[in-house]
Amino acid sequence: MRLGTAARAAGLALGVLASGLLAADALAQSATPVPATPVPEPPGYRLDDYRAPVPATVTGGRVLTTDALRDLLARQGDRVILVDVVSAPRRPAGMAPDSPWMPLPHTDLPGSVWLPDVGRGALNPLLEKWFQQQLATLSGGDKSRPLVFYCLPECWMSWNATKRAASYGYTNVAWYPDGVDGWRVAGLPLATATALTPPEAPGVP
Protein backbone atom coordinates (compact mmCIF):
# COMPACT_ATOMS: atom_id res chain seq x y z
CA MET A 1 0.00 0.00 0.00
CA ARG A 2 2.76 2.35 0.87
CA LEU A 3 4.50 1.51 -2.41
CA GLY A 4 1.38 2.38 -4.36
CA THR A 5 1.04 5.70 -2.55
CA ALA A 6 4.68 6.49 -3.27
CA ALA A 7 4.24 5.63 -6.93
CA ARG A 8 1.18 7.87 -7.19
CA ALA A 9 3.08 10.73 -5.51
CA ALA A 10 6.02 10.27 -7.86
CA GLY A 11 3.71 10.28 -10.88
CA LEU A 12 2.01 13.42 -9.66
CA ALA A 13 5.38 15.13 -9.16
CA LEU A 14 6.49 14.16 -12.67
CA GLY A 15 3.24 15.52 -14.08
CA VAL A 16 3.69 18.83 -12.29
CA LEU A 17 7.30 19.02 -13.50
CA ALA A 18 6.28 18.30 -17.09
CA SER A 19 3.55 20.94 -16.95
CA GLY A 20 6.06 23.45 -15.60
CA LEU A 21 8.54 22.68 -18.36
CA LEU A 22 5.85 23.07 -21.01
CA ALA A 23 4.75 26.40 -19.52
CA ALA A 24 8.35 27.62 -19.39
CA ASP A 25 8.87 26.59 -23.01
CA ALA A 26 5.70 28.40 -24.09
CA LEU A 27 6.80 31.51 -22.20
CA ALA A 28 10.24 31.43 -23.86
CA GLN A 29 8.65 31.11 -27.28
CA SER A 30 6.30 34.01 -26.64
CA ALA A 31 9.25 36.17 -25.52
CA THR A 32 11.23 35.50 -28.71
CA PRO A 33 11.04 38.64 -30.89
CA VAL A 34 9.22 38.17 -34.16
CA PRO A 35 11.30 39.47 -37.10
CA ALA A 36 9.81 42.59 -38.66
CA THR A 37 8.23 42.08 -42.07
CA PRO A 38 10.54 43.57 -44.72
CA VAL A 39 9.15 46.71 -46.34
CA PRO A 40 9.04 46.25 -50.13
CA GLU A 41 10.12 49.00 -52.49
CA PRO A 42 7.12 50.53 -54.25
CA PRO A 43 7.29 50.66 -58.06
CA GLY A 44 7.27 54.45 -58.04
CA TYR A 45 7.68 57.02 -55.26
CA ARG A 46 6.13 57.14 -51.81
CA LEU A 47 3.31 59.68 -52.12
CA ASP A 48 2.23 60.21 -48.49
CA ASP A 49 2.75 59.10 -44.88
CA TYR A 50 6.47 59.82 -45.22
CA ARG A 51 7.33 58.97 -41.59
CA ALA A 52 6.92 55.21 -41.67
CA PRO A 53 9.11 52.09 -41.88
CA VAL A 54 11.27 52.16 -45.01
CA PRO A 55 12.77 49.49 -47.30
CA ALA A 56 16.31 48.20 -46.86
CA THR A 57 17.18 49.08 -50.47
CA VAL A 58 16.63 51.87 -52.99
CA THR A 59 16.49 51.41 -56.74
CA GLY A 60 19.41 53.08 -58.49
CA GLY A 61 21.37 53.79 -55.32
CA ARG A 62 23.22 52.18 -52.44
CA VAL A 63 22.42 52.33 -48.74
CA LEU A 64 24.99 53.71 -46.28
CA THR A 65 25.35 53.04 -42.59
CA THR A 66 26.84 55.70 -40.34
CA ASP A 67 30.23 53.98 -40.44
CA ALA A 68 30.09 53.66 -44.22
CA LEU A 69 29.25 57.34 -44.61
CA ARG A 70 32.09 58.36 -42.28
CA ASP A 71 34.45 56.22 -44.35
CA LEU A 72 33.21 57.75 -47.60
CA LEU A 73 33.72 61.28 -46.26
CA ALA A 74 37.19 60.37 -44.98
CA ARG A 75 38.19 59.01 -48.39
CA GLN A 76 36.58 61.54 -50.73
CA GLY A 77 36.05 64.63 -48.57
CA ASP A 78 34.53 67.61 -50.36
CA ARG A 79 33.83 65.54 -53.44
CA VAL A 80 30.89 64.02 -51.56
CA ILE A 81 27.70 66.09 -51.86
CA LEU A 82 25.48 65.78 -48.78
CA VAL A 83 21.84 66.69 -49.39
CA ASP A 84 19.43 67.14 -46.48
CA VAL A 85 15.81 66.91 -47.64
CA VAL A 86 14.02 67.47 -44.31
CA SER A 87 10.96 69.68 -44.82
CA ALA A 88 11.40 73.27 -43.70
CA PRO A 89 8.95 74.59 -41.08
CA ARG A 90 6.15 76.68 -42.49
CA ARG A 91 4.48 79.67 -40.89
CA PRO A 92 1.18 78.43 -39.40
CA ALA A 93 -1.86 79.23 -41.50
CA GLY A 94 -4.00 81.96 -40.05
CA MET A 95 -1.21 83.58 -38.04
CA ALA A 96 -1.43 87.37 -38.08
CA PRO A 97 1.18 88.90 -40.42
CA ASP A 98 2.68 91.00 -37.62
CA SER A 99 2.91 88.09 -35.16
CA PRO A 100 6.47 86.96 -34.39
CA TRP A 101 7.29 83.49 -35.61
CA MET A 102 10.52 81.84 -34.55
CA PRO A 103 10.79 78.19 -35.66
CA LEU A 104 13.36 76.05 -33.90
CA PRO A 105 16.71 75.94 -35.70
CA HIS A 106 17.45 72.85 -37.75
CA THR A 107 20.81 71.09 -37.59
CA ASP A 108 22.27 68.64 -40.08
CA LEU A 109 25.56 67.09 -41.13
CA PRO A 110 28.30 69.71 -41.59
CA GLY A 111 28.79 70.73 -45.21
CA SER A 112 25.29 69.68 -46.26
CA VAL A 113 22.98 71.52 -48.62
CA TRP A 114 19.41 71.68 -47.32
CA LEU A 115 16.86 71.28 -50.13
CA PRO A 116 13.39 71.12 -48.55
CA ASP A 117 10.46 69.42 -50.27
CA VAL A 118 12.44 67.68 -53.04
CA GLY A 119 11.75 64.35 -51.35
CA ARG A 120 8.00 64.54 -51.75
CA GLY A 121 6.44 61.80 -53.82
CA ALA A 122 5.05 64.16 -56.46
CA LEU A 123 6.84 67.35 -57.47
CA ASN A 124 5.25 70.13 -59.44
CA PRO A 125 7.18 71.07 -62.61
CA LEU A 126 8.74 74.19 -61.03
CA LEU A 127 10.02 72.31 -58.01
CA GLU A 128 11.34 69.42 -60.07
CA LYS A 129 13.19 71.77 -62.43
CA TRP A 130 14.65 73.58 -59.41
CA PHE A 131 15.82 70.27 -57.93
CA GLN A 132 17.49 69.31 -61.19
CA GLN A 133 19.20 72.72 -61.37
CA GLN A 134 20.46 72.43 -57.79
CA LEU A 135 21.94 69.00 -58.44
CA ALA A 136 23.59 70.21 -61.65
CA THR A 137 25.12 73.16 -59.79
CA LEU A 138 26.26 71.10 -56.82
CA SER A 139 27.82 68.41 -58.99
CA GLY A 140 29.38 70.84 -61.46
CA GLY A 141 27.72 68.81 -64.19
CA ASP A 142 29.60 65.65 -63.16
CA LYS A 143 26.96 62.96 -62.75
CA SER A 144 29.51 60.58 -61.24
CA ARG A 145 30.01 62.76 -58.15
CA PRO A 146 28.93 60.99 -54.94
CA LEU A 147 25.48 62.24 -53.90
CA VAL A 148 24.19 61.27 -50.44
CA PHE A 149 20.58 62.01 -49.48
CA TYR A 150 19.21 61.87 -45.96
CA CYS A 151 16.53 63.27 -43.66
CA LEU A 152 15.40 61.46 -40.48
CA PRO A 153 15.10 57.80 -39.48
CA GLU A 154 12.12 56.07 -41.10
CA CYS A 155 11.64 58.95 -43.52
CA TRP A 156 10.64 58.22 -47.10
CA MET A 157 11.60 61.69 -48.35
CA SER A 158 15.29 60.87 -48.58
CA TRP A 159 14.40 57.53 -50.20
CA ASN A 160 12.33 59.37 -52.82
CA ALA A 161 15.08 61.93 -53.44
CA THR A 162 17.73 59.23 -53.89
CA LYS A 163 15.61 57.31 -56.37
CA ARG A 164 14.70 60.51 -58.22
CA ALA A 165 18.34 61.61 -58.56
CA ALA A 166 19.19 58.20 -60.02
CA SER A 167 16.38 58.67 -62.55
CA TYR A 168 18.06 61.93 -63.65
CA GLY A 169 21.14 59.96 -64.66
CA TYR A 170 23.32 60.39 -61.57
CA THR A 171 25.36 57.22 -61.29
CA ASN A 172 26.82 57.47 -57.79
CA VAL A 173 23.85 58.14 -55.52
CA ALA A 174 23.47 56.89 -51.96
CA TRP A 175 20.87 56.96 -49.22
CA TYR A 176 21.71 57.42 -45.56
CA PRO A 177 18.52 56.20 -43.83
CA ASP A 178 19.69 56.88 -40.25
CA GLY A 179 19.70 60.59 -41.08
CA VAL A 180 20.34 63.47 -38.71
CA ASP A 181 19.28 61.51 -35.63
CA GLY A 182 21.57 58.59 -36.44
CA TRP A 183 24.53 60.93 -36.88
CA ARG A 184 23.72 62.59 -33.56
CA VAL A 185 23.37 59.30 -31.68
CA ALA A 186 26.80 58.28 -32.96
CA GLY A 187 28.22 61.35 -31.21
CA LEU A 188 29.19 63.03 -34.49
CA PRO A 189 29.05 66.81 -34.97
CA LEU A 190 26.10 68.68 -36.45
CA ALA A 191 25.86 72.21 -37.81
CA THR A 192 23.03 74.75 -37.92
CA ALA A 193 21.44 74.60 -41.36
CA THR A 194 19.89 77.21 -43.61
CA ALA A 195 17.36 75.99 -46.16
CA LEU A 196 17.53 76.99 -49.77
CA THR A 197 14.12 78.32 -50.76
CA PRO A 198 12.36 76.11 -53.32
CA PRO A 199 9.59 77.39 -55.59
CA GLU A 200 6.17 77.32 -54.00
CA ALA A 201 4.34 74.07 -54.63
CA PRO A 202 0.62 74.83 -55.14
CA GLY A 203 -1.58 72.70 -52.96
CA VAL A 204 1.23 71.59 -50.64
CA PRO A 205 0.61 72.74 -47.05
PDB file of C-alpha atoms in Angstrom:
ATOM      1  CA  MET A   1       0.000   0.000   0.000  1.00  0.00           C
ATOM      2  CA  ARG A   2       2.760   2.348   0.870  1.00  0.00           C
ATOM      3  CA  LEU A   3       4.499   1.508  -2.409  1.00  0.00           C
ATOM      4  CA  GLY A   4       1.379   2.376  -4.363  1.00  0.00           C
ATOM      5  CA  THR A   5       1.041   5.696  -2.554  1.00  0.00           C
ATOM      6  CA  ALA A   6       4.682   6.494  -3.266  1.00  0.00           C
ATOM      7  CA  ALA A   7       4.238   5.633  -6.934  1.00  0.00           C
ATOM      8  CA  ARG A   8       1.182   7.868  -7.192  1.00  0.00           C
ATOM      9  CA  ALA A   9       3.076  10.727  -5.508  1.00  0.00           C
ATOM     10  CA  ALA A  10       6.019  10.269  -7.861  1.00  0.00           C
ATOM     11  CA  GLY A  11       3.712  10.279 -10.875  1.00  0.00           C
ATOM     12  CA  LEU A  12       2.011  13.416  -9.656  1.00  0.00           C
ATOM     13  CA  ALA A  13       5.380  15.129  -9.165  1.00  0.00           C
ATOM     14  CA  LEU A  14       6.488  14.157 -12.670  1.00  0.00           C
ATOM     15  CA  GLY A  15       3.239  15.517 -14.078  1.00  0.00           C
ATOM     16  CA  VAL A  16       3.692  18.834 -12.291  1.00  0.00           C
ATOM     17  CA  LEU A  17       7.300  19.016 -13.498  1.00  0.00           C
ATOM     18  CA  ALA A  18       6.284  18.296 -17.089  1.00  0.00           C
ATOM     19  CA  SER A  19       3.550  20.944 -16.948  1.00  0.00           C
ATOM     20  CA  GLY A  20       6.062  23.451 -15.601  1.00  0.00           C
ATOM     21  CA  LEU A  21       8.539  22.684 -18.364  1.00  0.00           C
ATOM     22  CA  LEU A  22       5.847  23.069 -21.006  1.00  0.00           C
ATOM     23  CA  ALA A  23       4.753  26.396 -19.516  1.00  0.00           C
ATOM     24  CA  ALA A  24       8.348  27.625 -19.388  1.00  0.00           C
ATOM     25  CA  ASP A  25       8.875  26.595 -23.013  1.00  0.00           C
ATOM     26  CA  ALA A  26       5.701  28.400 -24.093  1.00  0.00           C
ATOM     27  CA  LEU A  27       6.804  31.509 -22.202  1.00  0.00           C
ATOM     28  CA  ALA A  28      10.239  31.430 -23.860  1.00  0.00           C
ATOM     29  CA  GLN A  29       8.651  31.108 -27.284  1.00  0.00           C
ATOM     30  CA  SER A  30       6.302  34.012 -26.638  1.00  0.00           C
ATOM     31  CA  ALA A  31       9.253  36.169 -25.524  1.00  0.00           C
ATOM     32  CA  THR A  32      11.232  35.498 -28.713  1.00  0.00           C
ATOM     33  CA  PRO A  33      11.039  38.645 -30.885  1.00  0.00           C
ATOM     34  CA  VAL A  34       9.223  38.169 -34.162  1.00  0.00           C
ATOM     35  CA  PRO A  35      11.305  39.469 -37.103  1.00  0.00           C
ATOM     36  CA  ALA A  36       9.810  42.587 -38.664  1.00  0.00           C
ATOM     37  CA  THR A  37       8.232  42.080 -42.070  1.00  0.00           C
ATOM     38  CA  PRO A  38      10.545  43.574 -44.716  1.00  0.00           C
ATOM     39  CA  VAL A  39       9.153  46.705 -46.341  1.00  0.00           C
ATOM     40  CA  PRO A  40       9.043  46.249 -50.133  1.00  0.00           C
ATOM     41  CA  GLU A  41      10.117  49.002 -52.490  1.00  0.00           C
ATOM     42  CA  PRO A  42       7.122  50.532 -54.253  1.00  0.00           C
ATOM     43  CA  PRO A  43       7.294  50.659 -58.059  1.00  0.00           C
ATOM     44  CA  GLY A  44       7.270  54.451 -58.039  1.00  0.00           C
ATOM     45  CA  TYR A  45       7.683  57.018 -55.263  1.00  0.00           C
ATOM     46  CA  ARG A  46       6.130  57.140 -51.815  1.00  0.00           C
ATOM     47  CA  LEU A  47       3.310  59.681 -52.116  1.00  0.00           C
ATOM     48  CA  ASP A  48       2.229  60.210 -48.493  1.00  0.00           C
ATOM     49  CA  ASP A  49       2.746  59.096 -44.881  1.00  0.00           C
ATOM     50  CA  TYR A  50       6.465  59.816 -45.221  1.00  0.00           C
ATOM     51  CA  ARG A  51       7.327  58.973 -41.587  1.00  0.00           C
ATOM     52  CA  ALA A  52       6.921  55.206 -41.674  1.00  0.00           C
ATOM     53  CA  PRO A  53       9.110  52.089 -41.877  1.00  0.00           C
ATOM     54  CA  VAL A  54      11.268  52.158 -45.007  1.00  0.00           C
ATOM     55  CA  PRO A  55      12.770  49.494 -47.300  1.00  0.00           C
ATOM     56  CA  ALA A  56      16.308  48.196 -46.860  1.00  0.00           C
ATOM     57  CA  THR A  57      17.181  49.085 -50.467  1.00  0.00           C
ATOM     58  CA  VAL A  58      16.628  51.873 -52.985  1.00  0.00           C
ATOM     59  CA  THR A  59      16.489  51.411 -56.739  1.00  0.00           C
ATOM     60  CA  GLY A  60      19.410  53.079 -58.489  1.00  0.00           C
ATOM     61  CA  GLY A  61      21.372  53.791 -55.319  1.00  0.00           C
ATOM     62  CA  ARG A  62      23.223  52.181 -52.443  1.00  0.00           C
ATOM     63  CA  VAL A  63      22.424  52.334 -48.744  1.00  0.00           C
ATOM     64  CA  LEU A  64      24.991  53.710 -46.283  1.00  0.00           C
ATOM     65  CA  THR A  65      25.348  53.036 -42.588  1.00  0.00           C
ATOM     66  CA  THR A  66      26.838  55.698 -40.338  1.00  0.00           C
ATOM     67  CA  ASP A  67      30.234  53.980 -40.445  1.00  0.00           C
ATOM     68  CA  ALA A  68      30.093  53.657 -44.223  1.00  0.00           C
ATOM     69  CA  LEU A  69      29.255  57.341 -44.607  1.00  0.00           C
ATOM     70  CA  ARG A  70      32.094  58.355 -42.283  1.00  0.00           C
ATOM     71  CA  ASP A  71      34.453  56.219 -44.349  1.00  0.00           C
ATOM     72  CA  LEU A  72      33.209  57.755 -47.604  1.00  0.00           C
ATOM     73  CA  LEU A  73      33.720  61.279 -46.260  1.00  0.00           C
ATOM     74  CA  ALA A  74      37.187  60.366 -44.979  1.00  0.00           C
ATOM     75  CA  ARG A  75      38.188  59.015 -48.388  1.00  0.00           C
ATOM     76  CA  GLN A  76      36.577  61.540 -50.728  1.00  0.00           C
ATOM     77  CA  GLY A  77      36.048  64.629 -48.570  1.00  0.00           C
ATOM     78  CA  ASP A  78      34.530  67.611 -50.361  1.00  0.00           C
ATOM     79  CA  ARG A  79      33.829  65.540 -53.443  1.00  0.00           C
ATOM     80  CA  VAL A  80      30.885  64.024 -51.556  1.00  0.00           C
ATOM     81  CA  ILE A  81      27.701  66.086 -51.861  1.00  0.00           C
ATOM     82  CA  LEU A  82      25.479  65.776 -48.782  1.00  0.00           C
ATOM     83  CA  VAL A  83      21.839  66.689 -49.387  1.00  0.00           C
ATOM     84  CA  ASP A  84      19.431  67.136 -46.483  1.00  0.00           C
ATOM     85  CA  VAL A  85      15.806  66.908 -47.643  1.00  0.00           C
ATOM     86  CA  VAL A  86      14.018  67.473 -44.307  1.00  0.00           C
ATOM     87  CA  SER A  87      10.956  69.676 -44.822  1.00  0.00           C
ATOM     88  CA  ALA A  88      11.399  73.266 -43.696  1.00  0.00           C
ATOM     89  CA  PRO A  89       8.949  74.588 -41.079  1.00  0.00           C
ATOM     90  CA  ARG A  90       6.148  76.680 -42.494  1.00  0.00           C
ATOM     91  CA  ARG A  91       4.482  79.670 -40.889  1.00  0.00           C
ATOM     92  CA  PRO A  92       1.177  78.435 -39.400  1.00  0.00           C
ATOM     93  CA  ALA A  93      -1.855  79.230 -41.502  1.00  0.00           C
ATOM     94  CA  GLY A  94      -4.005  81.965 -40.046  1.00  0.00           C
ATOM     95  CA  MET A  95      -1.207  83.580 -38.041  1.00  0.00           C
ATOM     96  CA  ALA A  96      -1.427  87.370 -38.082  1.00  0.00           C
ATOM     97  CA  PRO A  97       1.182  88.896 -40.419  1.00  0.00           C
ATOM     98  CA  ASP A  98       2.682  91.000 -37.615  1.00  0.00           C
ATOM     99  CA  SER A  99       2.911  88.086 -35.158  1.00  0.00           C
ATOM    100  CA  PRO A 100       6.467  86.961 -34.393  1.00  0.00           C
ATOM    101  CA  TRP A 101       7.293  83.490 -35.607  1.00  0.00           C
ATOM    102  CA  MET A 102      10.518  81.836 -34.554  1.00  0.00           C
ATOM    103  CA  PRO A 103      10.786  78.195 -35.657  1.00  0.00           C
ATOM    104  CA  LEU A 104      13.356  76.051 -33.900  1.00  0.00           C
ATOM    105  CA  PRO A 105      16.709  75.940 -35.701  1.00  0.00           C
ATOM    106  CA  HIS A 106      17.455  72.846 -37.751  1.00  0.00           C
ATOM    107  CA  THR A 107      20.811  71.091 -37.593  1.00  0.00           C
ATOM    108  CA  ASP A 108      22.266  68.636 -40.077  1.00  0.00           C
ATOM    109  CA  LEU A 109      25.557  67.089 -41.129  1.00  0.00           C
ATOM    110  CA  PRO A 110      28.297  69.715 -41.585  1.00  0.00           C
ATOM    111  CA  GLY A 111      28.789  70.728 -45.208  1.00  0.00           C
ATOM    112  CA  SER A 112      25.293  69.675 -46.257  1.00  0.00           C
ATOM    113  CA  VAL A 113      22.984  71.523 -48.616  1.00  0.00           C
ATOM    114  CA  TRP A 114      19.407  71.683 -47.324  1.00  0.00           C
ATOM    115  CA  LEU A 115      16.860  71.283 -50.134  1.00  0.00           C
ATOM    116  CA  PRO A 116      13.392  71.116 -48.554  1.00  0.00           C
ATOM    117  CA  ASP A 117      10.461  69.417 -50.271  1.00  0.00           C
ATOM    118  CA  VAL A 118      12.437  67.680 -53.040  1.00  0.00           C
ATOM    119  CA  GLY A 119      11.749  64.346 -51.349  1.00  0.00           C
ATOM    120  CA  ARG A 120       8.004  64.539 -51.750  1.00  0.00           C
ATOM    121  CA  GLY A 121       6.437  61.803 -53.824  1.00  0.00           C
ATOM    122  CA  ALA A 122       5.045  64.155 -56.464  1.00  0.00           C
ATOM    123  CA  LEU A 123       6.844  67.351 -57.467  1.00  0.00           C
ATOM    124  CA  ASN A 124       5.250  70.133 -59.440  1.00  0.00           C
ATOM    125  CA  PRO A 125       7.177  71.073 -62.612  1.00  0.00           C
ATOM    126  CA  LEU A 126       8.740  74.192 -61.032  1.00  0.00           C
ATOM    127  CA  LEU A 127      10.018  72.307 -58.012  1.00  0.00           C
ATOM    128  CA  GLU A 128      11.339  69.423 -60.069  1.00  0.00           C
ATOM    129  CA  LYS A 129      13.189  71.767 -62.427  1.00  0.00           C
ATOM    130  CA  TRP A 130      14.649  73.584 -59.406  1.00  0.00           C
ATOM    131  CA  PHE A 131      15.818  70.271 -57.932  1.00  0.00           C
ATOM    132  CA  GLN A 132      17.494  69.313 -61.192  1.00  0.00           C
ATOM    133  CA  GLN A 133      19.198  72.716 -61.370  1.00  0.00           C
ATOM    134  CA  GLN A 134      20.456  72.433 -57.793  1.00  0.00           C
ATOM    135  CA  LEU A 135      21.942  68.996 -58.441  1.00  0.00           C
ATOM    136  CA  ALA A 136      23.594  70.206 -61.652  1.00  0.00           C
ATOM    137  CA  THR A 137      25.117  73.164 -59.789  1.00  0.00           C
ATOM    138  CA  LEU A 138      26.263  71.098 -56.815  1.00  0.00           C
ATOM    139  CA  SER A 139      27.823  68.408 -58.993  1.00  0.00           C
ATOM    140  CA  GLY A 140      29.376  70.837 -61.461  1.00  0.00           C
ATOM    141  CA  GLY A 141      27.721  68.809 -64.190  1.00  0.00           C
ATOM    142  CA  ASP A 142      29.603  65.652 -63.160  1.00  0.00           C
ATOM    143  CA  LYS A 143      26.959  62.959 -62.754  1.00  0.00           C
ATOM    144  CA  SER A 144      29.507  60.575 -61.240  1.00  0.00           C
ATOM    145  CA  ARG A 145      30.014  62.764 -58.146  1.00  0.00           C
ATOM    146  CA  PRO A 146      28.932  60.985 -54.938  1.00  0.00           C
ATOM    147  CA  LEU A 147      25.482  62.240 -53.895  1.00  0.00           C
ATOM    148  CA  VAL A 148      24.191  61.275 -50.437  1.00  0.00           C
ATOM    149  CA  PHE A 149      20.580  62.015 -49.484  1.00  0.00           C
ATOM    150  CA  TYR A 150      19.207  61.872 -45.958  1.00  0.00           C
ATOM    151  CA  CYS A 151      16.525  63.275 -43.658  1.00  0.00           C
ATOM    152  CA  LEU A 152      15.398  61.463 -40.475  1.00  0.00           C
ATOM    153  CA  PRO A 153      15.099  57.797 -39.482  1.00  0.00           C
ATOM    154  CA  GLU A 154      12.122  56.073 -41.102  1.00  0.00           C
ATOM    155  CA  CYS A 155      11.643  58.952 -43.520  1.00  0.00           C
ATOM    156  CA  TRP A 156      10.639  58.221 -47.100  1.00  0.00           C
ATOM    157  CA  MET A 157      11.597  61.690 -48.354  1.00  0.00           C
ATOM    158  CA  SER A 158      15.293  60.866 -48.580  1.00  0.00           C
ATOM    159  CA  TRP A 159      14.403  57.529 -50.197  1.00  0.00           C
ATOM    160  CA  ASN A 160      12.328  59.367 -52.818  1.00  0.00           C
ATOM    161  CA  ALA A 161      15.076  61.933 -53.442  1.00  0.00           C
ATOM    162  CA  THR A 162      17.728  59.233 -53.889  1.00  0.00           C
ATOM    163  CA  LYS A 163      15.615  57.314 -56.370  1.00  0.00           C
ATOM    164  CA  ARG A 164      14.702  60.506 -58.219  1.00  0.00           C
ATOM    165  CA  ALA A 165      18.342  61.613 -58.561  1.00  0.00           C
ATOM    166  CA  ALA A 166      19.187  58.204 -60.025  1.00  0.00           C
ATOM    167  CA  SER A 167      16.378  58.673 -62.554  1.00  0.00           C
ATOM    168  CA  TYR A 168      18.064  61.928 -63.652  1.00  0.00           C
ATOM    169  CA  GLY A 169      21.142  59.956 -64.661  1.00  0.00           C
ATOM    170  CA  TYR A 170      23.325  60.393 -61.565  1.00  0.00           C
ATOM    171  CA  THR A 171      25.360  57.221 -61.289  1.00  0.00           C
ATOM    172  CA  ASN A 172      26.819  57.465 -57.791  1.00  0.00           C
ATOM    173  CA  VAL A 173      23.854  58.142 -55.519  1.00  0.00           C
ATOM    174  CA  ALA A 174      23.475  56.891 -51.964  1.00  0.00           C
ATOM    175  CA  TRP A 175      20.870  56.962 -49.224  1.00  0.00           C
ATOM    176  CA  TYR A 176      21.713  57.424 -45.557  1.00  0.00           C
ATOM    177  CA  PRO A 177      18.516  56.204 -43.834  1.00  0.00           C
ATOM    178  CA  ASP A 178      19.686  56.880 -40.247  1.00  0.00           C
ATOM    179  CA  GLY A 179      19.697  60.590 -41.082  1.00  0.00           C
ATOM    180  CA  VAL A 180      20.340  63.466 -38.706  1.00  0.00           C
ATOM    181  CA  ASP A 181      19.283  61.511 -35.626  1.00  0.00           C
ATOM    182  CA  GLY A 182      21.565  58.586 -36.443  1.00  0.00           C
ATOM    183  CA  TRP A 183      24.525  60.927 -36.884  1.00  0.00           C
ATOM    184  CA  ARG A 184      23.724  62.593 -33.563  1.00  0.00           C
ATOM    185  CA  VAL A 185      23.366  59.295 -31.679  1.00  0.00           C
ATOM    186  CA  ALA A 186      26.795  58.278 -32.962  1.00  0.00           C
ATOM    187  CA  GLY A 187      28.222  61.355 -31.213  1.00  0.00           C
ATOM    188  CA  LEU A 188      29.186  63.029 -34.490  1.00  0.00           C
ATOM    189  CA  PRO A 189      29.046  66.814 -34.972  1.00  0.00           C
ATOM    190  CA  LEU A 190      26.103  68.677 -36.453  1.00  0.00           C
ATOM    191  CA  ALA A 191      25.855  72.208 -37.811  1.00  0.00           C
ATOM    192  CA  THR A 192      23.031  74.745 -37.922  1.00  0.00           C
ATOM    193  CA  ALA A 193      21.438  74.598 -41.362  1.00  0.00           C
ATOM    194  CA  THR A 194      19.891  77.210 -43.610  1.00  0.00           C
ATOM    195  CA  ALA A 195      17.364  75.992 -46.156  1.00  0.00           C
ATOM    196  CA  LEU A 196      17.526  76.992 -49.773  1.00  0.00           C
ATOM    197  CA  THR A 197      14.117  78.315 -50.765  1.00  0.00           C
ATOM    198  CA  PRO A 198      12.363  76.111 -53.325  1.00  0.00           C
ATOM    199  CA  PRO A 199       9.587  77.391 -55.592  1.00  0.00           C
ATOM    200  CA  GLU A 200       6.168  77.321 -54.001  1.00  0.00           C
ATOM    201  CA  ALA A 201       4.336  74.074 -54.627  1.00  0.00           C
ATOM    202  CA  PRO A 202       0.615  74.831 -55.145  1.00  0.00           C
ATOM    203  CA  GLY A 203      -1.583  72.698 -52.959  1.00  0.00           C
ATOM    204  CA  VAL A 204       1.229  71.592 -50.638  1.00  0.00           C
ATOM    205  CA  PRO A 205       0.612  72.736 -47.050  1.00  0.00           C
TER     206      PRO A 205
END
